Coordinates of C-alpha atoms in Angstrom, one line a residue:
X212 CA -28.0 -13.3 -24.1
X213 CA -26.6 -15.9 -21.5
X214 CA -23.2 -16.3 -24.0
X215 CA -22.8 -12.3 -24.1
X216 CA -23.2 -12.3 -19.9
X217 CA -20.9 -15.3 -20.0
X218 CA -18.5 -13.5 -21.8
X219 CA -18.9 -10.1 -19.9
X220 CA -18.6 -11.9 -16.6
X221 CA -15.2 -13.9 -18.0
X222 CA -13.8 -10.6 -19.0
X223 CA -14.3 -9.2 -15.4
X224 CA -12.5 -12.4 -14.2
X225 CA -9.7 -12.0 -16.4
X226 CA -9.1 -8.5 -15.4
X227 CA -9.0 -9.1 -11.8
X228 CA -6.8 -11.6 -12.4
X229 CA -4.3 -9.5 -14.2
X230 CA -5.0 -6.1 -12.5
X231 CA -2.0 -4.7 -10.8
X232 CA -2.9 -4.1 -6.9
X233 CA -0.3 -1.2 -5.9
X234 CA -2.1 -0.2 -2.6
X235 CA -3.6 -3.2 -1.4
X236 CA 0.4 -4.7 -1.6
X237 CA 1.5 -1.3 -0.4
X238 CA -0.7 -1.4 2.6
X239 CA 0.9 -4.8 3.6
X240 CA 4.0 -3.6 3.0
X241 CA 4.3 -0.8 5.2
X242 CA 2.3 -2.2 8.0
X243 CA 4.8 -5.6 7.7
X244 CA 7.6 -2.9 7.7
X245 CA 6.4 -1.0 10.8
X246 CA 6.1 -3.9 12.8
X247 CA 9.5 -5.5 12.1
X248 CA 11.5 -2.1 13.3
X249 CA 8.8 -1.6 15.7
X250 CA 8.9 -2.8 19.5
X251 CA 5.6 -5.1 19.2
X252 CA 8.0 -7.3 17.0
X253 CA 10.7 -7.9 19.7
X254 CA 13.3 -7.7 16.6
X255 CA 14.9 -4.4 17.3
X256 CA 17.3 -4.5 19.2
X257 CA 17.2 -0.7 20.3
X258 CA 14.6 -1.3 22.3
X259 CA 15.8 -3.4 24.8
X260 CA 14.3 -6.7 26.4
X261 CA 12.1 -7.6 29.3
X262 CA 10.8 -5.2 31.1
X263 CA 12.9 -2.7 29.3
X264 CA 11.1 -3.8 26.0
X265 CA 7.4 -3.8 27.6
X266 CA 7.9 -0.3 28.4
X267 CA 8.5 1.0 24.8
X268 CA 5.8 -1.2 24.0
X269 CA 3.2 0.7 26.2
X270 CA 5.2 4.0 25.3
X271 CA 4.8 3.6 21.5
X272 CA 1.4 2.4 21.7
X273 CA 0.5 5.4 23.4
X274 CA 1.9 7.7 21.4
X275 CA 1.0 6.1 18.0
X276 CA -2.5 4.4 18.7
X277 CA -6.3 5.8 19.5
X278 CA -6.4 6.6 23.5
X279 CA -10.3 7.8 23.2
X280 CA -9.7 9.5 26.7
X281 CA -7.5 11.6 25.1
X282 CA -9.3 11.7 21.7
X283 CA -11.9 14.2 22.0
X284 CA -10.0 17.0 24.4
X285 CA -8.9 18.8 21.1
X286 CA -5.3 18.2 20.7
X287 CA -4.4 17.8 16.7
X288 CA -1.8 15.2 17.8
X289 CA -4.7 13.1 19.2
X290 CA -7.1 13.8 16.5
X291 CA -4.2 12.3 14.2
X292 CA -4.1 9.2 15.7
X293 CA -7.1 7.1 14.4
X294 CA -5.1 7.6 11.2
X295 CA -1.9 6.5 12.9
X296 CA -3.1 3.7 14.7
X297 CA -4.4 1.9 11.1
X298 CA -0.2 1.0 10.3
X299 CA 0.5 -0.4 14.3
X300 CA -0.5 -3.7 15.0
X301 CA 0.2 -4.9 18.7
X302 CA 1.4 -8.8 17.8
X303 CA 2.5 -10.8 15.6
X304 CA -0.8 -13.1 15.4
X305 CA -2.6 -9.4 15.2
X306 CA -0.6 -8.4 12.2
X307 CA -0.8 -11.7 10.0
X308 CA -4.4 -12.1 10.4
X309 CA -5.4 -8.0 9.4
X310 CA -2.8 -8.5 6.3
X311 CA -4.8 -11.9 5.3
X312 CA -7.5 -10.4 5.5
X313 CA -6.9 -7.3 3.6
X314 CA -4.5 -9.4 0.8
X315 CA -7.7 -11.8 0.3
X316 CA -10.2 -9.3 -0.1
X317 CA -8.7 -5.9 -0.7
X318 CA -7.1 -6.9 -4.3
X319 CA -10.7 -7.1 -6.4
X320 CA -12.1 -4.0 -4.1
X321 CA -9.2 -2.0 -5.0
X322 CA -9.5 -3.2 -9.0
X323 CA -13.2 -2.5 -8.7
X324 CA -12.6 1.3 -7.1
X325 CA -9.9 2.4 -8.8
X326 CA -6.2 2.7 -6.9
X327 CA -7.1 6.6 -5.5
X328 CA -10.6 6.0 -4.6
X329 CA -9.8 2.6 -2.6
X330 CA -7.0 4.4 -0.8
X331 CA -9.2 7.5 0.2
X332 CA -12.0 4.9 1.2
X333 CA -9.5 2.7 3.4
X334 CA -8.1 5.6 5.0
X335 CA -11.5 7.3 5.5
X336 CA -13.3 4.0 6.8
X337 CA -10.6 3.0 9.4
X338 CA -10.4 6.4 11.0
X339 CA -14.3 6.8 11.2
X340 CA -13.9 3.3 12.8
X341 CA -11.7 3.7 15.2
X342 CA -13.3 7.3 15.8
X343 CA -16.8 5.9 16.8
X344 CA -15.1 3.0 18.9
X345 CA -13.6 5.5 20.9
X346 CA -16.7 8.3 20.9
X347 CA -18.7 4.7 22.6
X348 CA -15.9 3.9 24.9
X349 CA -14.9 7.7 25.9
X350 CA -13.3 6.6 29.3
X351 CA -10.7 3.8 28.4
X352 CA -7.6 4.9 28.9
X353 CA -6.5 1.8 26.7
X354 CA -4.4 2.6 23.7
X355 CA -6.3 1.0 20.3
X356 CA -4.1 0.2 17.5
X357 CA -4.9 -1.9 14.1
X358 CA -6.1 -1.8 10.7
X359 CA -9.1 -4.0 11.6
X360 CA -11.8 -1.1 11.1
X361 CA -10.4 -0.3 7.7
X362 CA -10.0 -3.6 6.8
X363 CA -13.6 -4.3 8.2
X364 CA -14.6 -1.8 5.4
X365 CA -13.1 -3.4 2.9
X366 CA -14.8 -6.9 3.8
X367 CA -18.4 -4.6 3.9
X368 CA -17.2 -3.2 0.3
X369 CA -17.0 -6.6 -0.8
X370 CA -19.7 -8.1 0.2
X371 CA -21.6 -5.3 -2.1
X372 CA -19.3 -5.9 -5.0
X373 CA -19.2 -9.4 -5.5
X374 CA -21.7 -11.1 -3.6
X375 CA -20.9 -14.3 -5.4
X376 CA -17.9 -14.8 -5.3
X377 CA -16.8 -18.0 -3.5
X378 CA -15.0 -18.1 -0.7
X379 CA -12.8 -20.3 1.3
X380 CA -13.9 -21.2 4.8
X381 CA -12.0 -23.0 7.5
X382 CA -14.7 -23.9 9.9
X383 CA -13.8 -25.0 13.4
X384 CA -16.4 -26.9 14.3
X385 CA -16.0 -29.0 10.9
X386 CA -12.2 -30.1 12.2
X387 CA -11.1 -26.8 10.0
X388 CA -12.4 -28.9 7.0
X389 CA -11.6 -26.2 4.0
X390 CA -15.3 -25.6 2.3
X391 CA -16.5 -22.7 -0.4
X392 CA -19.2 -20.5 0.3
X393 CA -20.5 -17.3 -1.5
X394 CA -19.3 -14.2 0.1
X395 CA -23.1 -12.8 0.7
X396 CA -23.0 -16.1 3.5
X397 CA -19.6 -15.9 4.6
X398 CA -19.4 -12.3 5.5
X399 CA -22.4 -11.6 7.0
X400 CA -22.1 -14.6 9.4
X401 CA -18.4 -13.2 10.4
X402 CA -20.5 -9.5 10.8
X403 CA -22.5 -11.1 13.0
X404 CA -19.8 -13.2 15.1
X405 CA -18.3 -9.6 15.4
X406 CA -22.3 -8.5 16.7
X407 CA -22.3 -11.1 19.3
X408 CA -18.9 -10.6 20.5
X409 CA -19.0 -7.0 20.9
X410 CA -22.2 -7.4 22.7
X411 CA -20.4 -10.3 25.5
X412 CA -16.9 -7.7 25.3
X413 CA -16.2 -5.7 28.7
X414 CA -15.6 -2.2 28.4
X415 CA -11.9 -1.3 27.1
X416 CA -10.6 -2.9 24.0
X417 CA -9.5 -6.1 24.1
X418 CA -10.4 -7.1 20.1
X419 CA -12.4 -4.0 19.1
X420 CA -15.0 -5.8 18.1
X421 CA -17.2 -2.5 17.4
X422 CA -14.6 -1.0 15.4
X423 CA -15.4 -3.7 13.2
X424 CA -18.8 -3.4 12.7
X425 CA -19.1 0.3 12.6
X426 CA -16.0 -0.3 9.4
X427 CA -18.2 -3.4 8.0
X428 CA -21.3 -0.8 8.1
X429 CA -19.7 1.9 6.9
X430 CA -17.8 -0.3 3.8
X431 CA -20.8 -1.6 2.4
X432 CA -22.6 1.7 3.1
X433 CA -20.5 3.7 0.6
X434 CA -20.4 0.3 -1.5
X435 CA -24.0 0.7 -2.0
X436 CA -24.2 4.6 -2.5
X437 CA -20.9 4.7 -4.6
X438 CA -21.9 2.0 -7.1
X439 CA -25.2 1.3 -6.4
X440 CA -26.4 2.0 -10.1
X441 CA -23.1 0.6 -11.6
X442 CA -22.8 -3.6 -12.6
X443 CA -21.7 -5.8 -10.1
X444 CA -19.3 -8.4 -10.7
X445 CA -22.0 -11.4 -9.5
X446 CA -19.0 -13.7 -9.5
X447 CA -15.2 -14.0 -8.7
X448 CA -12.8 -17.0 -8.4
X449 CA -11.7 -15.5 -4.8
X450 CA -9.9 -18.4 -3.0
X451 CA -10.4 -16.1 0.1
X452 CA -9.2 -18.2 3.4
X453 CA -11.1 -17.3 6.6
X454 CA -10.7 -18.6 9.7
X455 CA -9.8 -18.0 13.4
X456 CA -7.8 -14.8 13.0
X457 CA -10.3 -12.0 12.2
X458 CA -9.4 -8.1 11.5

């Protein structure tokens, strides 16, 4: 019995391994893409510098990210935008962090769900994310924009799917000293860094701290419904690095 389970759980690691991750790289693609021909970058030239470039910075935001004052008035433009908002990111510290995030742990979810489940659950999670951030903070008149809530998802997903597997650490009160923890420690102590900073956060988004908790809840959530009676994979080699940037 333990050499068949051995064997089972060897050919789950195997085909992670070689399983083709088209939206997960797709994802990071497009979001890299947007950013380099966007203003946030600073690369374009078209829009201008200085004050010039701050301007179409604001402007694009606006037009591209969640404003939850404007959210809930009933325009269909609005109501578009916690889609929209998932491919801006608003630096470049914001964008590397979301797309480590989402390379480290979005590869096995999307093997594990299947390429067309994983991109309905991204999309779905990150705009139901981003929609209940805004519905809690109904007067900031603060553009939102990120993949952090969909990403957020994917970490909750995770957690439910491979519990075991071992994941890299850089802890900053352990001089960034890499160590390897299973991802049923590692994750819910990042939910719960994202808890206690949402609960110290002044109203309007700064880090949308609630976005990711209301993504985290709602990834393992539909983890737990969706393959609840299915076999978890109770173990991954997942050299997932985590540190100071969080989605």
């Amino acid at each position: 019995m333990i050499r068949t389970w051995s064997e089972t759980v060897g050919r789950a690691r195997r085909s992670v391994r070689r399983s083709p991750a088209p939206v997960t790289y797709g994802l990071i693609a497009l979001c890299c893409l947007l950013f380099l021909i966007g203003p946030a970058a600073g690369l374009n030239p078209a829009y201008g510098s200085g004050d010039t470039l701050l301007t179409a910075q604001r402007a694009y935001f606006h037009r591209w990210g969640v404003l939850p004052t404007e959210l809930f008035e009933g325009s269909p433009r609005a109501a578009l935008t916690p889609a929209t908002a998932l491919f801006v990111h608003g630096s470049w510290v914001h964008l590397l962090g979301n797309m480590l995030f989402l390379y480290v742990f979005g590869v096995m979810t999307e093997e594990r769900m299947g390429h067309v489940q994983f991109t309905l659950f991204y999309v779905g999670c990150g705009y139901l994310a981003l929609l209940g951030y805004a519905a809690a903070n109904a007067d900031s008149e603060q553009s939102l924009v990120g993949a952090s809530g969909a990403i957020s998802a994917v970490l909750g997903a995770f957690l439910y799917l491979f519990p075991g597997a071992r994941v890299t650490s850089l802890l900053p009160f352990l001089f960034f000293l890499p160590l390897r923890f299973p991802a049923w420690v590692v994750l819910p102590f990042w939910a719960a860094l994202q808890w206690l900073a949402a609960g110290q956060a002044a109203g309007g988004p700064g880090v949308a701290y609630l976005a990711h908790l209301v993504g985290f809840g709602l990834g393992f959530g539909y983890a737990w419904v969706r393959f609840g009676r299915g076999t978890k994979v109770r173990s991954a080699p997942a050299p997932a690095p985590e540190g100071e940037n969080q989605p």
